[in-house]
CSV table of C-alpha atoms in Angstrom, one decimal:
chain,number,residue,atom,x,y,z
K,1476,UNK,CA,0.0,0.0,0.0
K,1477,UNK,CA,1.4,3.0,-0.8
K,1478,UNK,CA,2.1,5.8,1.4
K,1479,UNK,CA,-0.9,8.4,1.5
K,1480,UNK,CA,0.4,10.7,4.0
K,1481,UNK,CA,3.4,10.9,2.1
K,1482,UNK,CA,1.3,11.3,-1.1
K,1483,UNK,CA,-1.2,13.8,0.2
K,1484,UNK,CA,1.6,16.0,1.7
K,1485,UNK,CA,3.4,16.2,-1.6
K,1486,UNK,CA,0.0,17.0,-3.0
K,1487,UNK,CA,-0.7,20.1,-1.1
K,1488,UNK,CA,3.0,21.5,-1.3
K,1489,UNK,CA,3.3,21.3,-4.9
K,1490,UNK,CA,-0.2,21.7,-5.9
K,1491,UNK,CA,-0.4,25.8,-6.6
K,1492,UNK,CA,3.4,25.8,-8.3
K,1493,UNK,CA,1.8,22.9,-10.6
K,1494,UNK,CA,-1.3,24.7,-11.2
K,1495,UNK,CA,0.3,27.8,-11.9
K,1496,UNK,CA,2.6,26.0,-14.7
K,1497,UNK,CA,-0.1,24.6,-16.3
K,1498,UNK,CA,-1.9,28.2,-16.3
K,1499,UNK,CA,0.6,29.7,-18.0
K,1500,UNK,CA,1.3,26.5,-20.2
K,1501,UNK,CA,-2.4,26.0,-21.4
K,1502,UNK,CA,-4.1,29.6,-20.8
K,1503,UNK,CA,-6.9,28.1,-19.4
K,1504,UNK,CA,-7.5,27.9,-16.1
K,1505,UNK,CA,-10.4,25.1,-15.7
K,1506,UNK,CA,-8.1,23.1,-18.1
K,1507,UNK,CA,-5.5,23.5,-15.7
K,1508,UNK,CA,-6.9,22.3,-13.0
K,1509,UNK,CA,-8.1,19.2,-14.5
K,1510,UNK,CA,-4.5,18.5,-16.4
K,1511,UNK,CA,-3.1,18.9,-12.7
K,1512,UNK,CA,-5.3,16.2,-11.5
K,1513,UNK,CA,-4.9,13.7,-13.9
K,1514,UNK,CA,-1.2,14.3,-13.4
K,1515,UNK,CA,-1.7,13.5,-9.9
K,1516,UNK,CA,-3.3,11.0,-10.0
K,1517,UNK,CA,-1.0,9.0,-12.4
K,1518,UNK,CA,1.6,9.8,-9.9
K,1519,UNK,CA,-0.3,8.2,-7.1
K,1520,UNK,CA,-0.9,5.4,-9.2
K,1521,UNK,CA,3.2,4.6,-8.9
K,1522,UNK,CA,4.1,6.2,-6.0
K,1523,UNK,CA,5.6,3.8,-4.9
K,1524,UNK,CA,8.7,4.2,-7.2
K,1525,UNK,CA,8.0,8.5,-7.8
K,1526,UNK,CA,7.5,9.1,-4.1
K,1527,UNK,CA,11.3,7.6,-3.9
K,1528,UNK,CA,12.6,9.9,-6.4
K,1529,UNK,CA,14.7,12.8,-5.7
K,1530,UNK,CA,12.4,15.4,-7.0
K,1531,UNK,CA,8.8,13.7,-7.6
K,1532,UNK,CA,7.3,16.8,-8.8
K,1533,UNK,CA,9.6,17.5,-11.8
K,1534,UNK,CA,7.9,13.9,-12.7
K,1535,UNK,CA,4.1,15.2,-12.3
K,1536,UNK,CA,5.4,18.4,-13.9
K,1537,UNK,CA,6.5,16.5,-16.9
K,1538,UNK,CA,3.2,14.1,-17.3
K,1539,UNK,CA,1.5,17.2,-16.6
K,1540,UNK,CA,3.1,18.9,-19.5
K,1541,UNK,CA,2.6,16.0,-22.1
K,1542,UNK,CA,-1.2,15.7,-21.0
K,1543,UNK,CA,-1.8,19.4,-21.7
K,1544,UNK,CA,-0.1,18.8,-25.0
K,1545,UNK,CA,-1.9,15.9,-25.7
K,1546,UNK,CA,-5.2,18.1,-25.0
K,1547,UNK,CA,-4.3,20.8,-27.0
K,1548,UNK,CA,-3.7,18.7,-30.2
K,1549,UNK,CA,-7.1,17.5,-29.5
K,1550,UNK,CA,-8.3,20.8,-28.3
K,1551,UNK,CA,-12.1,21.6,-29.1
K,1552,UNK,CA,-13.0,22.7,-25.4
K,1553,UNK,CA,-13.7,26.6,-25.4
K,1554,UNK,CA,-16.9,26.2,-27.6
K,1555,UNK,CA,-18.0,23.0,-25.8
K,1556,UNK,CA,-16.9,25.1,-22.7
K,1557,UNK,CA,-18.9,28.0,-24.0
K,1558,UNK,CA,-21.9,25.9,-25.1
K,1559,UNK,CA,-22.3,23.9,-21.7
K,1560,UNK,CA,-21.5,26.9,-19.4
K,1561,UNK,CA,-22.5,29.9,-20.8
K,1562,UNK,CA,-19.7,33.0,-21.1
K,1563,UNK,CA,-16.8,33.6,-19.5
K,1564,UNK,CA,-16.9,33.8,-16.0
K,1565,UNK,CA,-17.6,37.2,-14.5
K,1566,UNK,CA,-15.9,35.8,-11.4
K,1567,UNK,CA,-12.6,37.6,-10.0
K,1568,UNK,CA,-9.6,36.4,-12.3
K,1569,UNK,CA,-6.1,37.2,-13.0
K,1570,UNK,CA,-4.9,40.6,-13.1
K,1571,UNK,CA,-4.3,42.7,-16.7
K,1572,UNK,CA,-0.8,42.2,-16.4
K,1573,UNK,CA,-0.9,38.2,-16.2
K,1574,UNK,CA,-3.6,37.8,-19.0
K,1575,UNK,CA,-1.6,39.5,-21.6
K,1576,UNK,CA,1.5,37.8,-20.1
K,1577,UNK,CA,-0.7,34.7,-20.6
K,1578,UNK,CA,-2.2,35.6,-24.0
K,1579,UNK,CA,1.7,36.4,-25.6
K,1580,UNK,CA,2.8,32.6,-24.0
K,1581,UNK,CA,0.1,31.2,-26.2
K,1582,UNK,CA,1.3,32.6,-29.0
K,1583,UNK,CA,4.7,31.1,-29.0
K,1584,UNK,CA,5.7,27.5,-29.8
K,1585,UNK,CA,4.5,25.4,-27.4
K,1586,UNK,CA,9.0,24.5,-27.1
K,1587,UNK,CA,9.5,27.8,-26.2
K,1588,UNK,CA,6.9,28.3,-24.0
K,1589,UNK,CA,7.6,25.4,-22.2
K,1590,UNK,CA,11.3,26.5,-21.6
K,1591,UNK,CA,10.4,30.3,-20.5
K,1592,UNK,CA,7.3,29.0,-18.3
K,1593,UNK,CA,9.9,26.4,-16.2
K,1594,UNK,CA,12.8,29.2,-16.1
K,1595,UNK,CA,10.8,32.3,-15.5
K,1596,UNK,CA,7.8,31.1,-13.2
K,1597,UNK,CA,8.9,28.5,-11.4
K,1598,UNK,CA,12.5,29.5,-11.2
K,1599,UNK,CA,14.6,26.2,-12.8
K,1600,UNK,CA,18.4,26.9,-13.8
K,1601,UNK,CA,18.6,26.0,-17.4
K,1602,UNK,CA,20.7,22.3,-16.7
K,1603,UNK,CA,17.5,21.8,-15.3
K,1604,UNK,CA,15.0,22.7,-18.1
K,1605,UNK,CA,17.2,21.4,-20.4
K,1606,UNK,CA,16.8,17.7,-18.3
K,1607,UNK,CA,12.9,18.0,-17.9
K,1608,UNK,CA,12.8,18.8,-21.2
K,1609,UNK,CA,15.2,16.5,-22.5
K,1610,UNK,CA,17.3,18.4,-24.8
K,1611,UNK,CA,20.9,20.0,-24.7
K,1612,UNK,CA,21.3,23.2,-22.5
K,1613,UNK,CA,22.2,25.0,-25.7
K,1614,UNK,CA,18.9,24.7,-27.3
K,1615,UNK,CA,17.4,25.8,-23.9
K,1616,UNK,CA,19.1,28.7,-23.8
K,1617,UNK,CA,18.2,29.1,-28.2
K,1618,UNK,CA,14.9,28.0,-27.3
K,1619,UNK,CA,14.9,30.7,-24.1
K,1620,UNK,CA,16.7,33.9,-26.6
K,1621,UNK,CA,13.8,33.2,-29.0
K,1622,UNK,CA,10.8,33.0,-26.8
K,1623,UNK,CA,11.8,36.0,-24.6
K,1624,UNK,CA,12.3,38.2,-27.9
K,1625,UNK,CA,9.2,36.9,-28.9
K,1626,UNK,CA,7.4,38.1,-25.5
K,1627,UNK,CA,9.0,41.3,-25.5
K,1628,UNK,CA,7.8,42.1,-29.0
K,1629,UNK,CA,3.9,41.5,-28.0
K,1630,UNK,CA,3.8,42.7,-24.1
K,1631,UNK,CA,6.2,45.9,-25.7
K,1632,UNK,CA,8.5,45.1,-23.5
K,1633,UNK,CA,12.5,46.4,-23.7
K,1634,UNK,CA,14.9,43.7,-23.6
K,1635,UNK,CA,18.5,45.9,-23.7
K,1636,UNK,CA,20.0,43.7,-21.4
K,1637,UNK,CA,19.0,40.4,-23.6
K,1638,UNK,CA,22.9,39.1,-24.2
K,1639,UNK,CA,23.5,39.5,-20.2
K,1640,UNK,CA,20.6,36.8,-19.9
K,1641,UNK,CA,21.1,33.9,-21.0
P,399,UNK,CA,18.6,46.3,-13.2
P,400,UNK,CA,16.1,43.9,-12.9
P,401,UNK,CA,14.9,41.3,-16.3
P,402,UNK,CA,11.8,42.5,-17.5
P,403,UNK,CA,10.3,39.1,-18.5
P,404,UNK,CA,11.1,38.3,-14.7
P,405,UNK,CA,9.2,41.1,-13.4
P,406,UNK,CA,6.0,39.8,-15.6
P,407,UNK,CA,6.5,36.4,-13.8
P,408,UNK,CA,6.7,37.9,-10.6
P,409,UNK,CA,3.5,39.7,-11.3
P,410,UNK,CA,2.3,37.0,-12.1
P,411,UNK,CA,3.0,35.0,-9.5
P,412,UNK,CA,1.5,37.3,-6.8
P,413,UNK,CA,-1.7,38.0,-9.1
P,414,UNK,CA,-2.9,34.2,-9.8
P,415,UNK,CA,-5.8,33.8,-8.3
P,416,UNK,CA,-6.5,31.4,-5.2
P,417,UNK,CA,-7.5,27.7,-6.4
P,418,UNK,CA,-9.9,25.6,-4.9
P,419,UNK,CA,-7.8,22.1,-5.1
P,420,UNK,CA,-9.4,19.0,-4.8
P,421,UNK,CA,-9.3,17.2,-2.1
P,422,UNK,CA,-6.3,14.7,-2.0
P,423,UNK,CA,-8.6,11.7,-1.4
P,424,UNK,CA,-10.3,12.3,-4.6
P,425,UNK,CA,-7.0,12.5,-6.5
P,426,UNK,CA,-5.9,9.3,-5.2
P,427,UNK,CA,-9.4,7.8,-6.0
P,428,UNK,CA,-8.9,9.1,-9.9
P,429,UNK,CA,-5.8,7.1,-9.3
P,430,UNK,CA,-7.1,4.1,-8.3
P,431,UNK,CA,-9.8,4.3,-11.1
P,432,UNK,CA,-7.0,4.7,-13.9
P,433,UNK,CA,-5.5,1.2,-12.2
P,434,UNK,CA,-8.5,-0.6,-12.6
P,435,UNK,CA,-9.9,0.8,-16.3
P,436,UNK,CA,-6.2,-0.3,-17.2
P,437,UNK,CA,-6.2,-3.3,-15.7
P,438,UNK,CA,-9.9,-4.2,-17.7
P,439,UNK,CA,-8.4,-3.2,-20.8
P,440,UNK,CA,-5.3,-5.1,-20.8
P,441,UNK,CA,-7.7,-8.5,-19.8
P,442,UNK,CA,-10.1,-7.4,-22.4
P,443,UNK,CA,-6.9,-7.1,-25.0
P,444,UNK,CA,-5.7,-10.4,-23.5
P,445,UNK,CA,-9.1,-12.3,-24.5
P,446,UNK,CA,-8.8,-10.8,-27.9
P,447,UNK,CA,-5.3,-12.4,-28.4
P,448,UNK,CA,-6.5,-15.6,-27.5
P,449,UNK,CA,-9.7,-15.8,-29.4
P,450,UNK,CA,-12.2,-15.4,-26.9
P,451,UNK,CA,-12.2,-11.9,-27.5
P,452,UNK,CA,-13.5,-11.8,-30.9
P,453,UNK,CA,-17.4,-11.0,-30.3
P,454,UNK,CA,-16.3,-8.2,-28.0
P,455,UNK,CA,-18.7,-5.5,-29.6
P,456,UNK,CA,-17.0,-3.1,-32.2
P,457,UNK,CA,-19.0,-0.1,-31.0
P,458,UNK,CA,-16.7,2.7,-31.7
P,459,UNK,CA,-15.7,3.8,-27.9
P,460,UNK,CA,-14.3,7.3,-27.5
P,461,UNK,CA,-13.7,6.8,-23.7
P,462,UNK,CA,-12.9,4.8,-20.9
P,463,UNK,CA,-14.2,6.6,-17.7
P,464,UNK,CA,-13.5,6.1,-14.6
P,465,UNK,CA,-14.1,3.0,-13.6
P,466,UNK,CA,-14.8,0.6,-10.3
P,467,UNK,CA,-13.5,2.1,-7.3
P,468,UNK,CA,-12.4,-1.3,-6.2
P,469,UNK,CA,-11.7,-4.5,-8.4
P,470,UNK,CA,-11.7,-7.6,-6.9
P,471,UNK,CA,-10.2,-10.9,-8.4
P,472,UNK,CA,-12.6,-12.8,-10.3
P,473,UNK,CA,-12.9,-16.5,-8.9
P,474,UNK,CA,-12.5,-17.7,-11.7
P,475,UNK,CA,-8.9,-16.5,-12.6
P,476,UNK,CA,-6.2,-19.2,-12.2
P,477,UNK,CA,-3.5,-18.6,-9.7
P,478,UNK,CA,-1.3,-17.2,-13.5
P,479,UNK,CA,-3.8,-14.7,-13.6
P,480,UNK,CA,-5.0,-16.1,-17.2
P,481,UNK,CA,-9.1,-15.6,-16.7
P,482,UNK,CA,-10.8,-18.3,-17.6
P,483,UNK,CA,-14.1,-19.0,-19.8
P,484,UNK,CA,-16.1,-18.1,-16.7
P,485,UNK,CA,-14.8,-14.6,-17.2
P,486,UNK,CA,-16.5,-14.3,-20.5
P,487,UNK,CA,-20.0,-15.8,-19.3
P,488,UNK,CA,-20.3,-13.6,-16.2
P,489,UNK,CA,-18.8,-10.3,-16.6
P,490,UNK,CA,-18.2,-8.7,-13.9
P,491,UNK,CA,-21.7,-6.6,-13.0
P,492,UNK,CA,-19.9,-3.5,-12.0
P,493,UNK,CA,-18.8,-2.0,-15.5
P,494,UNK,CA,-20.4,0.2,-18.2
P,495,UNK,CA,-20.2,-2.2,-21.3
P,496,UNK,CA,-19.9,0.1,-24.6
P,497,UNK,CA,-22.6,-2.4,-25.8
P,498,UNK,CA,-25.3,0.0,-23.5
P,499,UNK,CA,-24.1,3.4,-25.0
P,500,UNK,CA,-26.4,5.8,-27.7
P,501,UNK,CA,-24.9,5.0,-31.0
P,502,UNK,CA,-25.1,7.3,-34.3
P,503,UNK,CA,-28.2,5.0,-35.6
P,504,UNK,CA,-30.1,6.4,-32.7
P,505,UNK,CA,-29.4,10.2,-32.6
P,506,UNK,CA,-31.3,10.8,-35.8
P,507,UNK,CA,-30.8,12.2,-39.4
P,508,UNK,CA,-27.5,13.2,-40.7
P,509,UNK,CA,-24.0,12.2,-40.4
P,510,UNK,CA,-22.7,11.5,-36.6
P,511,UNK,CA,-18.8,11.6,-35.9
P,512,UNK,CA,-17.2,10.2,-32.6
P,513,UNK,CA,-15.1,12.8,-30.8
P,514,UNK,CA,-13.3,12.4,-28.1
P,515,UNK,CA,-14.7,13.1,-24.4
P,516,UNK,CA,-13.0,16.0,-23.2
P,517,UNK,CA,-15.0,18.9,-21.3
P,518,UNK,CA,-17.6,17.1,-20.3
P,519,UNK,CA,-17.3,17.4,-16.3
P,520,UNK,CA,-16.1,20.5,-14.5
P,521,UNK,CA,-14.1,21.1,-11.5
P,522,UNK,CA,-13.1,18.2,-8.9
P,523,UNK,CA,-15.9,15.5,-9.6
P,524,UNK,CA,-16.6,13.4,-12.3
P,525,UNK,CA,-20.0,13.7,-12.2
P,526,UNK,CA,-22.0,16.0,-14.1
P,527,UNK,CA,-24.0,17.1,-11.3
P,528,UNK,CA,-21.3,18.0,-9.0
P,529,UNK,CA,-20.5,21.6,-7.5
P,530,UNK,CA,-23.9,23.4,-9.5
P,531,UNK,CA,-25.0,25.0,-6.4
P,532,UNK,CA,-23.2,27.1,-3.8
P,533,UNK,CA,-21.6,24.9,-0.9
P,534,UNK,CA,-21.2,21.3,-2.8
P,535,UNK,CA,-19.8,18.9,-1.1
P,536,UNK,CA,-19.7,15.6,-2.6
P,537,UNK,CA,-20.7,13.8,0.9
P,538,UNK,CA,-24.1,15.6,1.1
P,539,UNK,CA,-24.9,13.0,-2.1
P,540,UNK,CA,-24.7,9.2,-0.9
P,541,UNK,CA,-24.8,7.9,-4.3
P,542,UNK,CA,-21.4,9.3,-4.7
P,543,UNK,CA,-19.7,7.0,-3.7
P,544,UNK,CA,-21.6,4.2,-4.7
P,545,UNK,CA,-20.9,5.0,-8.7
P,546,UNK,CA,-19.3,1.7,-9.5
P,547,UNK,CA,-18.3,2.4,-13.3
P,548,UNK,CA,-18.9,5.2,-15.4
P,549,UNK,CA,-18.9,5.6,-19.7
P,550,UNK,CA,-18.9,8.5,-21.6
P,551,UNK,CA,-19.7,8.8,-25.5
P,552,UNK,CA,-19.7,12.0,-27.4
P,553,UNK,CA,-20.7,12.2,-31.0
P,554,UNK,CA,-20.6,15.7,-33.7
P,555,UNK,CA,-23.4,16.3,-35.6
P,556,UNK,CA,-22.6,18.2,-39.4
P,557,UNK,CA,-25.7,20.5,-38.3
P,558,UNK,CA,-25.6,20.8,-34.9
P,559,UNK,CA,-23.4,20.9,-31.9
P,560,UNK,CA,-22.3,17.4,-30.6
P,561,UNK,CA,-24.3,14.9,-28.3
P,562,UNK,CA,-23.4,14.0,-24.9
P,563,UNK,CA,-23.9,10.7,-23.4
P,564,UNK,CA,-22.8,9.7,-19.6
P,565,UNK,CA,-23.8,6.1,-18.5
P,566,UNK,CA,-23.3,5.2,-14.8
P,567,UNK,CA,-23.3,2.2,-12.9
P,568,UNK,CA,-24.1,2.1,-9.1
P,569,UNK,CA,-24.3,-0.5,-6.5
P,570,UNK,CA,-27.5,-2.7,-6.3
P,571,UNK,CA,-30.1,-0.1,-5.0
P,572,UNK,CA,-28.4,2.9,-5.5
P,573,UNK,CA,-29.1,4.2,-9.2
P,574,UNK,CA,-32.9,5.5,-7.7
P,575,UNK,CA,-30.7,7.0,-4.7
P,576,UNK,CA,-28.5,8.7,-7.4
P,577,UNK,CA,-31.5,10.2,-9.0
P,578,UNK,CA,-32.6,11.5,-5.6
P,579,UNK,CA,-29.1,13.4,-5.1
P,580,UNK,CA,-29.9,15.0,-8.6
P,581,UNK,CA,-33.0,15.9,-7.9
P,582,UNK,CA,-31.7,17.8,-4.4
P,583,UNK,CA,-29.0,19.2,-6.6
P,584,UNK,CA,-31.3,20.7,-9.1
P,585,UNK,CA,-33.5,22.0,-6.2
P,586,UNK,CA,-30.5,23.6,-4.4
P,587,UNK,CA,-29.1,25.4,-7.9
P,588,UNK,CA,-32.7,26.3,-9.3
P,589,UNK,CA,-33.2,28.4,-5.9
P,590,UNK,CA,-30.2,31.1,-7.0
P,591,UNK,CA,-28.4,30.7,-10.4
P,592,UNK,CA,-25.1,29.6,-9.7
P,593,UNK,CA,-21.5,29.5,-11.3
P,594,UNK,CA,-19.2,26.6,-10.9
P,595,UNK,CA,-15.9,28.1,-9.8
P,596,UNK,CA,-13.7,28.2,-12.8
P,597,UNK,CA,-16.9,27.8,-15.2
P,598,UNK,CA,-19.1,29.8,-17.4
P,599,UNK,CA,-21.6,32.7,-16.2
P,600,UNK,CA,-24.3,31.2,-13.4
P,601,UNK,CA,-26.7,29.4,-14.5
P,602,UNK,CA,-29.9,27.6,-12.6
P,603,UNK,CA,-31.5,23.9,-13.0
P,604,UNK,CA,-35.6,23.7,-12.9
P,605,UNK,CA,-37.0,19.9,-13.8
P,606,UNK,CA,-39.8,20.7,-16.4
P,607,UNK,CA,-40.9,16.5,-16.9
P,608,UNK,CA,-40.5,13.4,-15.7
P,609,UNK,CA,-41.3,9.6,-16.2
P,610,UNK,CA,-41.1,10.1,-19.7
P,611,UNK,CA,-38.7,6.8,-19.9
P,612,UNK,CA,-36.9,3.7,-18.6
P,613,UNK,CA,-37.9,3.4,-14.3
P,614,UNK,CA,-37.1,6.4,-13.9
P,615,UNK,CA,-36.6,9.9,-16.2
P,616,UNK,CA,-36.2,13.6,-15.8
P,617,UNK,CA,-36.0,16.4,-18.3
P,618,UNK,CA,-33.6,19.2,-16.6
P,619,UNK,CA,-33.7,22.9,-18.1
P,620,UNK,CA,-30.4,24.6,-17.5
P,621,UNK,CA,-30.6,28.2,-18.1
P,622,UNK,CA,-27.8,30.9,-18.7
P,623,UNK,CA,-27.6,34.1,-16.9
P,624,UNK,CA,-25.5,36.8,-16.6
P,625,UNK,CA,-24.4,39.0,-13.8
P,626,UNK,CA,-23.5,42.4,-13.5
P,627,UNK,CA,-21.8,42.3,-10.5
P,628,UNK,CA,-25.5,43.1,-8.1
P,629,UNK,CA,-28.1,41.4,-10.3
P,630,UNK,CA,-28.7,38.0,-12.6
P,631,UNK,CA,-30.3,38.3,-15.8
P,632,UNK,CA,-31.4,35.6,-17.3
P,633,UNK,CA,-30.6,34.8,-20.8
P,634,UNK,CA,-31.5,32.6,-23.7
P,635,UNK,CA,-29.3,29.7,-23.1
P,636,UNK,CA,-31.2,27.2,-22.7
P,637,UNK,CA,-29.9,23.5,-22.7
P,638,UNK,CA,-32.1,20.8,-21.9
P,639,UNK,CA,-30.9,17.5,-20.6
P,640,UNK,CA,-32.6,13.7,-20.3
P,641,UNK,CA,-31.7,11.6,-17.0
P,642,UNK,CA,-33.0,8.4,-17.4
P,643,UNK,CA,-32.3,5.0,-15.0
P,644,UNK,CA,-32.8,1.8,-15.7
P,645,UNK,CA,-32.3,-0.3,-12.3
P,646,UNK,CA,-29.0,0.9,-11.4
P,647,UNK,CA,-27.5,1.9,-14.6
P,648,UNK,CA,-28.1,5.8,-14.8
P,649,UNK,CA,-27.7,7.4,-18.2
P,650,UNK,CA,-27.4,11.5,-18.9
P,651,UNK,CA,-27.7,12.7,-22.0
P,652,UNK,CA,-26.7,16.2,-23.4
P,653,UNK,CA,-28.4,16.7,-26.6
P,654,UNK,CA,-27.6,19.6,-29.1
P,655,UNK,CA,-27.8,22.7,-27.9
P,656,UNK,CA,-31.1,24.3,-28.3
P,657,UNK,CA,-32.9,20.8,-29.1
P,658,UNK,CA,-36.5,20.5,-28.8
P,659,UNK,CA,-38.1,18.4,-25.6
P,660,UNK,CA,-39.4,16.2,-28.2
P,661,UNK,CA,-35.8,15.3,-29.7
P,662,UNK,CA,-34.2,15.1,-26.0
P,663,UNK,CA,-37.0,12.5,-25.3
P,664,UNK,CA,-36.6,10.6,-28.2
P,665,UNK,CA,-33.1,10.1,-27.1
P,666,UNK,CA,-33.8,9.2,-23.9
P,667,UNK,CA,-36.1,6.6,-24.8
P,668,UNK,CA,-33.5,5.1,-26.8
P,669,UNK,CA,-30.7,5.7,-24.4
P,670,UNK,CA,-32.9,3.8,-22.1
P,671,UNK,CA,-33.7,0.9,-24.8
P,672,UNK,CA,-30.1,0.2,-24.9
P,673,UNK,CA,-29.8,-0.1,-20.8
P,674,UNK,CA,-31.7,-2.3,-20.9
């Protein structure tokens, strides 16, 4: 049997980072949530074996990630979304600031937003993306150069200090 | 200096707005279900490979949902875990077969597509009824945890917007207590019109027929409204939707938007045919 305090404690530490990944991954909030679940709920299916690893939530954070993918290839859920529920939620949200943030990340490939979402909002060094994401440091920090011009351009942001970065 | 794109992150980080999580016993209980639907299909593709398999029905299945919260092992597995005939002849009564879901042939004219199930339940629960009024909580319903297996089917229309199917299974007795917990649900969110956190504008449940088919049946108006941030409005989204039960086997279906009562009965007297 595995171990649910373990489980449950890891759930509600790493439960708002994860959320907040996917957020900024997907744009969706709702689908967020539900990503995070499933995620979760893989893990606890073999937690056994993740609950020994040395950082169990870069492994939701990864199943995470390939879920939303998966989604988003099959994605058809704002206009079920909008035909089940109505309009958009006139319920507090996000601030100005975080949904254009949000609304520039969705227009970048999904690599690049990937590598700025796991560097910028939840603080990785780049060895690190680069190993969650499986490829070479270099085309982390390419990956990283390219996205973060790419935001600048849309939010109208200045980036003079871009060759100190990265 | 500080990096500009950091500065975004930062704001966003303090402006995300609070989440309500579900509970961790849930998680581990979607957990547990994924085991278990895996666990059928890998016996189901084992039959196939040797033989017995091959009058599985060929229903086209766009889902697997969750499915029995606990699986024991049949009796008549052998100690290799290799099921025997038996397993064919007496299915285990706690599944949703694909055999019991709506199929194209019964939606109507026109040209019916499978499509895969995502979107159909909101928020923590995977049950359609969950959190639609103010102060859900899962354990006010009994039947919740009683759902033994649960299907879901969902099929595009070239004139219209898809149809949704949901087929439960509950423990001996409980499919009529599952109906009950609906019926106190749609009381509760037809008082004040409601939003699911996360979801669309609020919207409020009224039952407008019942015993219309199978043991059981009720036709559910869900109605859009809007708020302007003192006052709901109520607007012209209007979705109708069937729950029929058939002993404990309880079947929701989510026709096209703006379908008549006529059409969402029709399909519910077929949803219910194939229940039974």
């Amino acid at each position: 049997m595995p171990d649910t305090e373990s489980f449950d404690a890891f759930y509600r530490a790493s439960r708002q980072r994860l959320h907040g990944c996917l957020y900024a991954l997907t744009g969706n909030a709702v689908e967020a949530q539900d990503v995070a679940q499933e995620a979760y709920a893989r893990a606890w299916q073999r937690w056994g074996t993740v609950g020994e690893y040395g950082d169990p939530e870069a492994w939701v954070r990864t199943v995470a990630r390939r879920i939303a993918v998966s989604r988003w290839r099959r994605a058809r859920g704002a206009v079920l979304a909008h035909r089940r529920a109505g309009p958009s939620p006139p319920v507090p949200g996000p601030g100005p600031e975080t949904v254009a943030l949000v609304a520039a990340l969705a227009q970048l490939p999904v690599s690049q937003r990937v590598a700025i979402v796991l560097h910028h909002l939840l603080g990785l060094p780049l060895t690190e993306v680069a190993v969650e994401t499986g490829v070479p440091v270099g085309t982390v920090k390419a990956r990283l150069s390219r996205g973060r011009r790419a935001l600048a351009q849309l939010l109208a942001v200045d980036l003079a200090e871009e060759k100190s970065h990265v | 200096m500080s990096d500009p794109i950091d500065v975004l992150f930062d704001q966003m980080r303090a402006q995300l707005p609070p989440v309500r999580f579900a509970p961790p016993e849930l998680i581990r209980r979607r957990g547990r279900q994924r085991s278990h639907r895996q666990a059928l299909t890998v016996g189901l593709a084992m039959l196939s490979v040797v033989g017995v398999g091959g009058g599985l029905p060929s229903l086209v299945e766009v889902d697997r949902t969750p499915g029995p919260a606990e699986v024991t092992a049949s009796p008549s597995a052998d100690e290799s875990g290799t099921p025997g005939p038996t397993v064919l002849l007496t299915p285990a009564p706690t599944d949703v077969p694909s055999t019991i879901m709506l199929r194209p042939t019964d939606l109507g004219a026109g040209t019916w597509t499978p499509l895969p199930p995502e979107g159909v339940f909101k928020g923590e629960e995977r049950w359609y009824w969950a959190d639609w009024h103010a102060g859900y909580r899962s354990e006010d319903y009994p039947s919740r945890s009683h759902q033994l297996d649960q299907r879901v089917v969902r099929y595009e229309g070239t004139q219209q917007s898809p149809v949704e199917e949901i087929v439960e299974r509950y423990d001996t007795g409980w499919g009529s207590r599952n109906l009950a917990d609906i019926r106190a649900v749609v009381a509760k969110s037809g008082a004040t019109p409601y939003a699911r956190p996360g979801a669309g504008g609020p919207l409020r449940h009224k039952i407008v027929e019942r015993g219309f088919a199978g043991d059981e049946s009720l036709l559910i108006e869900q109605k859009g409204w809007s708020f302007n941030g003192s006052t709901t409005i109520p607007q012209d989204l209007i979705q109708l939707i069937a729950v029929v039960r058939v002993g404990d086997l309880v079947a929701t279906v989510i026709p096209p938007l703006g379908a008549r009562p006529e059409v969402v009965n029709t399909l519910a007297v077929a949803a219910a045919e194939r229940l039974k």
